[in-house]
mmCIF file of C-alpha atoms and ligand atoms in Angstrom:
data_model
loop_
_atom_site.group_PDB
_atom_site.id
_atom_site.type_symbol
_atom_site.label_atom_id
_atom_site.label_comp_id
_atom_site.label_asym_id
_atom_site.label_seq_id
_atom_site.Cartn_x
_atom_site.Cartn_y
_atom_site.Cartn_z
ATOM 1 C CA UNK T 1 215.951 59.721 -10.751
ATOM 2 C CA UNK T 2 216.327 63.239 -12.039
ATOM 3 C CA UNK T 3 218.313 62.309 -15.166
ATOM 4 C CA UNK T 4 215.757 59.794 -16.410
ATOM 5 C CA UNK T 5 212.795 62.079 -15.761
ATOM 6 C CA UNK T 6 214.517 65.096 -17.244
ATOM 7 C CA UNK T 7 214.979 63.436 -20.617
ATOM 8 C CA UNK T 8 211.399 62.340 -21.208
ATOM 9 C CA UNK T 9 210.028 65.651 -22.436
ATOM 10 C CA UNK T 10 213.145 67.253 -23.889
ATOM 11 C CA UNK T 11 211.745 68.960 -26.969
ATOM 12 C CA UNK T 12 212.452 72.694 -26.712
ATOM 13 C CA UNK T 13 215.524 72.804 -28.908
ATOM 14 C CA UNK T 14 214.742 76.176 -30.476
ATOM 15 C CA UNK T 15 215.271 74.787 -33.938
ATOM 16 C CA UNK T 16 215.842 77.630 -36.370
ATOM 17 C CA UNK T 17 216.871 80.065 -33.647
ATOM 18 C CA UNK T 18 220.547 80.859 -33.745
ATOM 19 C CA UNK T 19 222.350 80.369 -30.441
ATOM 20 C CA UNK T 20 223.043 83.729 -28.842
ATOM 21 C CA UNK T 21 226.683 84.669 -28.588
ATOM 22 C CA UNK T 22 227.825 87.963 -27.286
ATOM 23 C CA UNK T 23 231.131 89.727 -27.615
ATOM 24 C CA UNK T 24 233.021 90.917 -24.572
ATOM 25 C CA UNK T 25 232.763 94.575 -23.648
ATOM 26 C CA UNK T 26 236.428 95.321 -22.886
ATOM 27 C CA UNK T 27 238.866 95.969 -25.652
ATOM 28 C CA UNK T 28 241.493 93.330 -26.293
ATOM 29 C CA UNK T 29 239.795 90.887 -23.934
ATOM 30 C CA UNK T 30 237.511 89.004 -26.312
ATOM 31 C CA UNK T 31 239.812 85.982 -26.532
ATOM 32 C CA UNK T 32 240.347 85.525 -22.811
ATOM 33 C CA UNK T 33 239.106 82.510 -20.890
ATOM 34 C CA UNK T 34 235.862 82.554 -18.883
ATOM 35 C CA UNK T 35 237.461 83.085 -15.476
ATOM 36 C CA UNK T 36 239.500 86.036 -16.727
ATOM 37 C CA UNK T 37 236.423 87.639 -18.269
ATOM 38 C CA UNK T 38 234.350 86.991 -15.191
ATOM 39 C CA UNK T 39 236.927 88.703 -12.990
ATOM 40 C CA UNK T 40 237.247 91.650 -15.376
ATOM 41 C CA UNK T 41 233.456 91.990 -15.446
ATOM 42 C CA UNK T 42 233.507 92.314 -11.667
ATOM 43 C CA UNK T 43 236.055 95.138 -11.842
ATOM 44 C CA UNK T 44 234.637 96.959 -14.882
ATOM 45 C CA UNK T 45 230.926 97.665 -15.040
ATOM 46 C CA UNK T 46 229.600 95.859 -18.129
ATOM 47 C CA UNK T 47 227.006 98.609 -18.668
ATOM 48 C CA UNK T 48 229.360 101.591 -18.742
ATOM 49 C CA UNK T 49 232.474 99.581 -19.630
ATOM 50 C CA UNK T 50 234.298 101.602 -16.993
ATOM 51 C CA UNK T 51 235.667 101.240 -13.462
ATOM 52 C CA UNK T 52 236.368 103.379 -10.443
ATOM 53 C CA UNK T 53 239.119 101.623 -8.551
ATOM 54 C CA UNK T 54 240.190 102.852 -5.130
ATOM 55 C CA UNK T 55 243.959 102.518 -4.565
ATOM 56 C CA UNK T 56 245.364 102.461 -1.048
ATOM 57 C CA UNK T 57 248.476 100.369 -1.529
ATOM 58 C CA UNK T 58 250.813 103.341 -1.028
ATOM 59 C CA UNK T 59 252.090 102.094 2.323
ATOM 60 C CA UNK T 60 254.116 99.326 0.758
ATOM 61 C CA UNK T 61 256.644 101.897 -0.390
ATOM 62 C CA UNK T 62 255.757 104.958 1.708
ATOM 63 C CA UNK T 63 254.728 103.569 5.090
ATOM 64 C CA UNK T 64 251.864 105.377 6.867
ATOM 65 C CA UNK T 65 250.925 107.759 4.051
ATOM 66 C CA UNK T 66 248.785 110.788 4.885
ATOM 67 C CA UNK T 67 245.165 109.656 4.828
ATOM 68 C CA UNK T 68 246.143 106.010 5.295
ATOM 69 C CA UNK T 69 247.407 106.139 8.868
ATOM 70 C CA UNK T 70 244.200 104.401 10.042
ATOM 71 C CA UNK T 71 242.742 102.588 7.090
ATOM 72 C CA UNK T 72 239.935 101.216 9.244
ATOM 73 C CA UNK T 73 238.795 104.781 9.907
ATOM 74 C CA UNK T 74 239.431 106.435 6.548
ATOM 75 C CA UNK T 75 239.189 103.786 3.838
ATOM 76 C CA UNK T 76 236.627 101.307 5.117
ATOM 77 C CA UNK T 77 233.812 103.902 4.987
ATOM 78 C CA UNK T 78 234.643 104.374 1.271
ATOM 79 C CA UNK T 79 234.508 100.742 0.212
ATOM 80 C CA UNK T 80 230.837 100.781 -0.736
ATOM 81 C CA UNK T 81 231.455 103.539 -3.282
ATOM 82 C CA UNK T 82 234.311 101.856 -5.180
ATOM 83 C CA UNK T 83 234.007 99.300 -7.972
ATOM 84 C CA UNK T 84 237.273 97.644 -6.975
ATOM 85 C CA UNK T 85 239.850 98.007 -4.220
ATOM 86 C CA UNK T 86 243.613 97.983 -4.740
ATOM 87 C CA UNK T 87 245.784 97.124 -1.755
ATOM 88 C CA UNK T 88 248.466 94.848 -0.356
ATOM 89 C CA UNK T 89 247.695 91.485 1.199
ATOM 90 C CA UNK T 90 248.845 92.792 4.594
ATOM 91 C CA UNK T 91 246.234 95.543 4.694
ATOM 92 C CA UNK T 92 243.633 93.284 3.143
ATOM 93 C CA UNK T 93 243.975 90.601 5.802
ATOM 94 C CA UNK T 94 244.313 92.909 8.770
ATOM 95 C CA UNK T 95 241.805 95.658 8.050
ATOM 96 C CA UNK T 96 239.480 95.020 5.135
ATOM 97 C CA UNK T 97 236.286 93.142 5.981
ATOM 98 C CA UNK T 98 235.782 90.187 3.623
ATOM 99 C CA UNK T 99 232.087 91.045 3.743
ATOM 100 C CA UNK T 100 232.765 94.179 1.690
ATOM 101 C CA UNK T 101 232.512 91.885 -1.327
ATOM 102 C CA UNK T 102 234.521 94.114 -3.653
ATOM 103 C CA UNK T 103 236.767 92.738 -6.375
ATOM 104 C CA UNK T 104 240.400 93.004 -5.357
ATOM 105 C CA UNK T 105 243.288 94.346 -7.399
ATOM 106 C CA UNK T 106 246.013 92.758 -5.328
ATOM 107 C CA UNK T 107 249.433 94.356 -5.110
ATOM 108 C CA UNK T 108 251.279 91.275 -6.326
ATOM 109 C CA UNK T 109 254.783 92.719 -6.163
ATOM 110 C CA UNK T 110 256.687 93.982 -3.157
ATOM 111 C CA UNK T 111 259.898 95.906 -3.036
ATOM 112 C CA UNK T 112 262.112 98.702 -1.928
ATOM 113 C CA UNK T 113 260.802 101.814 -0.227
ATOM 114 C CA UNK T 114 261.236 105.567 -0.559
ATOM 115 C CA UNK T 115 264.096 105.301 1.942
ATOM 116 C CA UNK T 116 266.390 103.585 -0.541
ATOM 117 C CA UNK T 117 266.077 102.988 -4.232
ATOM 118 C CA UNK T 118 262.560 102.370 -5.564
ATOM 119 C CA UNK T 119 261.547 99.614 -7.987
ATOM 120 C CA UNK T 120 263.662 96.692 -6.790
ATOM 121 C CA UNK T 121 260.739 94.282 -6.634
ATOM 122 C CA UNK T 122 259.893 90.672 -5.999
ATOM 123 C CA UNK T 123 256.631 88.740 -6.429
ATOM 124 C CA UNK T 124 254.453 86.963 -3.894
ATOM 125 C CA UNK T 125 253.103 83.419 -4.344
ATOM 126 C CA UNK T 126 250.196 82.981 -6.718
ATOM 127 C CA UNK T 127 248.529 80.573 -4.270
ATOM 128 C CA UNK T 128 248.121 83.425 -1.824
ATOM 129 C CA UNK T 129 246.484 85.562 -4.498
ATOM 130 C CA UNK T 130 244.052 82.721 -5.178
ATOM 131 C CA UNK T 131 243.419 82.345 -1.439
ATOM 132 C CA UNK T 132 242.329 85.978 -1.126
ATOM 133 C CA UNK T 133 240.246 85.773 -4.304
ATOM 134 C CA UNK T 134 242.200 88.358 -6.313
ATOM 135 C CA UNK T 135 240.412 89.695 -9.382
ATOM 136 C CA UNK T 136 243.546 91.415 -10.708
ATOM 137 C CA UNK T 137 247.258 90.908 -10.055
ATOM 138 C CA UNK T 138 248.981 94.293 -9.998
ATOM 139 C CA UNK T 139 252.626 94.225 -11.007
ATOM 140 C CA UNK T 140 254.767 97.275 -11.579
ATOM 141 C CA UNK T 141 257.216 97.918 -14.427
ATOM 142 C CA UNK T 142 259.882 100.579 -14.335
ATOM 143 C CA UNK T 143 260.411 101.243 -18.024
ATOM 144 C CA UNK T 144 263.480 103.362 -18.633
ATOM 145 C CA UNK T 145 264.976 102.750 -15.199
ATOM 146 C CA UNK T 146 268.443 101.408 -16.005
ATOM 147 C CA UNK T 147 268.703 99.583 -12.689
ATOM 148 C CA UNK T 148 265.296 97.901 -12.614
ATOM 149 C CA UNK T 149 263.723 97.842 -16.058
ATOM 150 C CA UNK T 150 264.773 94.245 -16.760
ATOM 151 C CA UNK T 151 263.828 92.798 -13.392
ATOM 152 C CA UNK T 152 260.429 94.493 -13.322
ATOM 153 C CA UNK T 153 259.628 93.262 -16.842
ATOM 154 C CA UNK T 154 260.616 89.782 -15.700
ATOM 155 C CA UNK T 155 258.212 90.245 -12.770
ATOM 156 C CA UNK T 156 255.420 91.312 -15.094
ATOM 157 C CA UNK T 157 256.070 88.347 -17.357
ATOM 158 C CA UNK T 158 256.002 85.980 -14.407
ATOM 159 C CA UNK T 159 252.783 87.595 -13.134
ATOM 160 C CA UNK T 160 251.128 87.083 -16.521
ATOM 161 C CA UNK T 161 252.261 83.435 -16.607
ATOM 162 C CA UNK T 162 250.885 82.784 -13.134
ATOM 163 C CA UNK T 163 247.695 84.703 -13.809
ATOM 164 C CA UNK T 164 247.109 82.713 -16.994
ATOM 165 C CA UNK T 165 247.477 79.509 -15.014
ATOM 166 C CA UNK T 166 244.747 80.485 -12.554
ATOM 167 C CA UNK T 167 242.542 82.711 -14.703
ATOM 168 C CA UNK T 168 243.455 85.949 -12.939
ATOM 169 C CA UNK T 169 244.085 88.979 -15.179
ATOM 170 C CA UNK T 170 247.225 91.063 -14.761
ATOM 171 C CA UNK T 171 247.250 94.808 -14.184
ATOM 172 C CA UNK T 172 250.539 96.237 -15.482
ATOM 173 C CA UNK T 173 251.422 99.366 -13.517
ATOM 174 C CA UNK T 174 253.822 101.849 -15.085
ATOM 175 C CA UNK T 175 256.101 103.467 -12.526
ATOM 176 C CA UNK T 176 257.741 106.644 -13.758
ATOM 177 C CA UNK T 177 261.253 107.204 -12.496
ATOM 178 C CA UNK T 178 262.484 110.540 -11.169
ATOM 179 C CA UNK T 179 264.324 111.546 -14.324
ATOM 180 C CA UNK T 180 261.659 110.557 -16.830
ATOM 181 C CA UNK T 181 259.045 112.876 -18.306
ATOM 182 C CA UNK T 182 255.414 111.773 -18.075
ATOM 183 C CA UNK T 183 254.532 112.691 -21.638
ATOM 184 C CA UNK T 184 252.487 110.783 -24.207
ATOM 185 C CA UNK T 185 255.593 109.418 -25.874
ATOM 186 C CA UNK T 186 256.920 107.849 -22.677
ATOM 187 C CA UNK T 187 253.546 106.734 -21.321
ATOM 188 C CA UNK T 188 252.518 105.074 -24.573
ATOM 189 C CA UNK T 189 255.840 103.265 -24.759
ATOM 190 C CA UNK T 190 255.639 102.040 -21.167
ATOM 191 C CA UNK T 191 251.949 101.090 -21.442
ATOM 192 C CA UNK T 192 252.442 99.320 -24.746
ATOM 193 C CA UNK T 193 255.337 97.316 -23.294
ATOM 194 C CA UNK T 194 253.004 96.149 -20.504
ATOM 195 C CA UNK T 195 250.361 95.044 -23.003
ATOM 196 C CA UNK T 196 252.888 93.403 -25.331
ATOM 197 C CA UNK T 197 254.104 91.367 -22.382
ATOM 198 C CA UNK T 198 250.574 90.187 -21.651
ATOM 199 C CA UNK T 199 249.074 92.657 -19.169
ATOM 200 C CA UNK T 200 245.284 92.538 -19.538
ATOM 201 C CA UNK T 201 244.796 96.038 -18.135
ATOM 202 C CA UNK T 202 247.355 98.844 -17.846
ATOM 203 C CA UNK T 203 247.521 101.473 -15.160
ATOM 204 C CA UNK T 204 249.396 104.602 -16.098
ATOM 205 C CA UNK T 205 249.389 108.353 -15.563
ATOM 206 C CA UNK T 206 247.386 110.969 -17.416
ATOM 207 C CA UNK T 207 249.280 113.528 -19.472
ATOM 208 C CA UNK T 208 247.952 116.923 -20.506
ATOM 209 C CA UNK T 209 248.831 116.579 -24.171
ATOM 210 C CA UNK T 210 247.906 113.773 -26.529
ATOM 211 C CA UNK T 211 246.692 111.291 -23.936
ATOM 212 C CA UNK T 212 244.536 109.730 -26.656
ATOM 213 C CA UNK T 213 247.801 108.561 -28.237
ATOM 214 C CA UNK T 214 248.471 106.559 -25.088
ATOM 215 C CA UNK T 215 245.039 104.903 -25.013
ATOM 216 C CA UNK T 216 245.123 104.251 -28.738
ATOM 217 C CA UNK T 217 248.555 102.701 -28.785
ATOM 218 C CA UNK T 218 247.565 100.065 -26.251
ATOM 219 C CA UNK T 219 245.236 97.164 -27.197
ATOM 220 C CA UNK T 220 243.830 96.672 -23.676
ATOM 221 C CA UNK T 221 241.902 98.928 -21.243
ATOM 222 C CA UNK T 222 243.838 101.714 -19.539
ATOM 223 C CA UNK T 223 243.067 103.084 -16.094
ATOM 224 C CA UNK T 224 244.764 106.197 -14.782
ATOM 225 C CA UNK T 225 246.404 106.718 -11.420
ATOM 226 C CA UNK T 226 245.507 110.004 -9.809
ATOM 227 C CA UNK T 227 249.000 110.991 -8.710
ATOM 228 C CA UNK T 228 249.643 113.588 -6.045
ATOM 229 C CA UNK T 229 246.722 115.434 -4.456
ATOM 230 C CA UNK T 230 245.265 118.158 -6.651
ATOM 231 C CA UNK T 231 242.480 120.646 -5.988
ATOM 232 C CA UNK T 232 239.224 118.698 -6.397
ATOM 233 C CA UNK T 233 238.167 120.486 -9.600
ATOM 234 C CA UNK T 234 241.529 119.709 -11.219
ATOM 235 C CA UNK T 235 241.335 116.033 -10.256
ATOM 236 C CA UNK T 236 237.807 115.805 -11.675
ATOM 237 C CA UNK T 237 238.908 117.531 -14.868
ATOM 238 C CA UNK T 238 241.762 115.053 -15.190
ATOM 239 C CA UNK T 239 239.359 112.102 -14.789
ATOM 240 C CA UNK T 240 236.983 113.631 -17.340
ATOM 241 C CA UNK T 241 239.714 114.241 -19.897
ATOM 242 C CA UNK T 242 241.167 110.764 -19.411
ATOM 243 C CA UNK T 243 237.795 109.054 -19.929
ATOM 244 C CA UNK T 244 237.057 111.200 -22.941
ATOM 245 C CA UNK T 245 240.451 110.332 -24.395
ATOM 246 C CA UNK T 246 239.657 106.620 -24.158
ATOM 247 C CA UNK T 247 240.615 105.522 -20.644
ATOM 248 C CA UNK T 248 238.421 102.751 -19.229
ATOM 249 C CA UNK T 249 238.568 104.070 -15.708
ATOM 250 C CA UNK T 250 240.554 105.484 -12.842
ATOM 251 C CA UNK T 251 242.550 103.780 -10.115
ATOM 252 C CA UNK T 252 242.797 106.727 -7.741
ATOM 253 C CA UNK T 253 244.184 107.046 -4.281
ATOM 254 C CA UNK T 254 245.388 110.352 -2.874
ATOM 255 C CA UNK T 255 242.878 112.497 -4.775
ATOM 256 C CA UNK T 256 240.172 110.540 -2.992
ATOM 257 C CA UNK T 257 241.407 109.750 0.487
ATOM 258 C CA UNK T 258 243.272 113.067 0.966
ATOM 259 C CA UNK T 259 240.217 115.093 -0.095
ATOM 260 C CA UNK T 260 238.239 116.984 2.533
ATOM 261 C CA UNK T 261 235.260 114.868 1.455
ATOM 262 C CA UNK T 262 236.477 111.457 0.286
ATOM 263 C CA UNK T 263 232.953 110.083 -0.232
ATOM 264 C CA UNK T 264 231.955 113.268 -2.053
ATOM 265 C CA UNK T 265 234.979 112.889 -4.343
ATOM 266 C CA UNK T 266 234.269 109.236 -5.023
ATOM 267 C CA UNK T 267 230.678 110.031 -5.934
ATOM 268 C CA UNK T 268 231.859 112.867 -8.156
ATOM 269 C CA UNK T 269 234.456 110.696 -9.909
ATOM 270 C CA UNK T 270 231.837 107.968 -10.393
ATOM 271 C CA UNK T 271 229.502 110.433 -12.039
ATOM 272 C CA UNK T 272 232.179 111.210 -14.618
ATOM 273 C CA UNK T 273 233.410 107.673 -15.166
ATOM 274 C CA UNK T 274 230.038 105.931 -15.321
ATOM 275 C CA UNK T 275 227.499 108.623 -16.152
ATOM 276 C CA UNK T 276 229.388 110.966 -18.476
ATOM 277 C CA UNK T 277 228.967 114.008 -16.222
ATOM 278 C CA UNK T 278 231.120 117.081 -16.818
ATOM 279 C CA UNK T 279 233.744 118.196 -14.274
ATOM 280 C CA UNK T 280 231.443 121.081 -13.288
ATOM 281 C CA UNK T 281 228.480 118.781 -12.661
ATOM 282 C CA UNK T 282 230.712 116.389 -10.741
ATOM 283 C CA UNK T 283 232.157 119.228 -8.690
ATOM 284 C CA UNK T 284 228.633 120.297 -7.710
ATOM 285 C CA UNK T 285 227.975 116.740 -6.549
ATOM 286 C CA UNK T 286 231.146 116.759 -4.458
ATOM 287 C CA UNK T 287 230.283 120.159 -2.949
ATOM 288 C CA UNK T 288 226.697 119.169 -2.178
ATOM 289 C CA UNK T 289 227.830 115.986 -0.483
ATOM 290 C CA UNK T 290 230.497 117.836 1.506
ATOM 291 C CA UNK T 291 228.058 120.502 2.663
ATOM 292 C CA UNK T 292 225.351 118.083 3.677
ATOM 293 C CA UNK T 293 227.692 115.657 5.460
ATOM 294 C CA UNK T 294 229.820 117.930 7.618
ATOM 295 C CA UNK T 295 231.636 116.137 10.436
HETATM 296 C C1 5RP J 301 251.707 102.892 -6.839
HETATM 297 C C2 5RP J 301 250.308 102.740 -7.249
HETATM 298 C C3 5RP J 301 249.271 103.526 -6.553
HETATM 299 O O1 5RP J 301 248.227 102.683 -6.210
HETATM 300 C C4 5RP J 301 248.825 104.598 -7.473
HETATM 301 O O2 5RP J 301 249.812 105.537 -7.619
HETATM 302 C C5 5RP J 301 247.424 105.169 -7.223
HETATM 303 O O3 5RP J 301 247.410 106.084 -6.295
HETATM 304 P P1 5RP J 301 247.432 107.657 -6.565
HETATM 305 O O4 5RP J 301 246.118 107.992 -7.238
HETATM 306 O O5 5RP J 301 247.538 108.227 -5.193
HETATM 307 O O6 5RP J 301 248.578 107.981 -7.481
HETATM 308 O O7 5RP J 301 249.994 102.000 -8.139
HETATM 309 O O8 5RP J 301 252.517 102.115 -7.658
#
């Protein structure tokens, strides 16, 4: 039997050699359990410490958003170039091939649409997140929204509790209401509230001034949303400035899938996030790809 035979010659105990123990590469995550770290290490590249996440969950509040009318045609060709995909379970099950083998940031909350009053959210069942092998549970908080601040923080808290139970990290997403200013003061407050309530990663917006205050006031990795479509050079500059101010990655949607060369943009963003390229170098990459892959 294998157990008897295996014990006969056991002698390589490496006496005198200290057992190797390595830290964990993401800030604030060193004390997490194995499953949490394993999932985070699928989303964030352990070599660069960074991630390029592709967000296409917009339809859950906006319906058939421009660029997402036919996800099978516009998003599926991009999957290979993303480190992680962020979408709803409806799109995942209907259109995303399980063979794409990308870690999933699952939109774990669902709520009101642009037709009424945003941010009135509920949560899905954790068992369904486990079933689809979620690597992150994305839950939105509307800090400063008098109508929905409390309920969305309760949702985040519940998400963290459920994620802890199953070893799935939580991505706290800061939604900025219409009347709030996206400055460092607000974004650091909202992001810090997410982390204080147990979010393992925070997704927020970039701000032109003092973004390093946002990343430094939060003890966990921050990824930035891209926001509305910008000229490609501006979007690349934003990604560059965010990474250089301490962001651990981007979770971009419209600036990728609404670009005239979505693959070119993804490659360009990757070169900034993972390889430290400048916006100019990244823009050249985007342009080269666009010119050599004309439809
Ligand atoms: C909405 C989201 C979106 O996924 C997010 O805004 C990313 O997309 P974009 O780069 O288009 O802003 O989290 O709550």
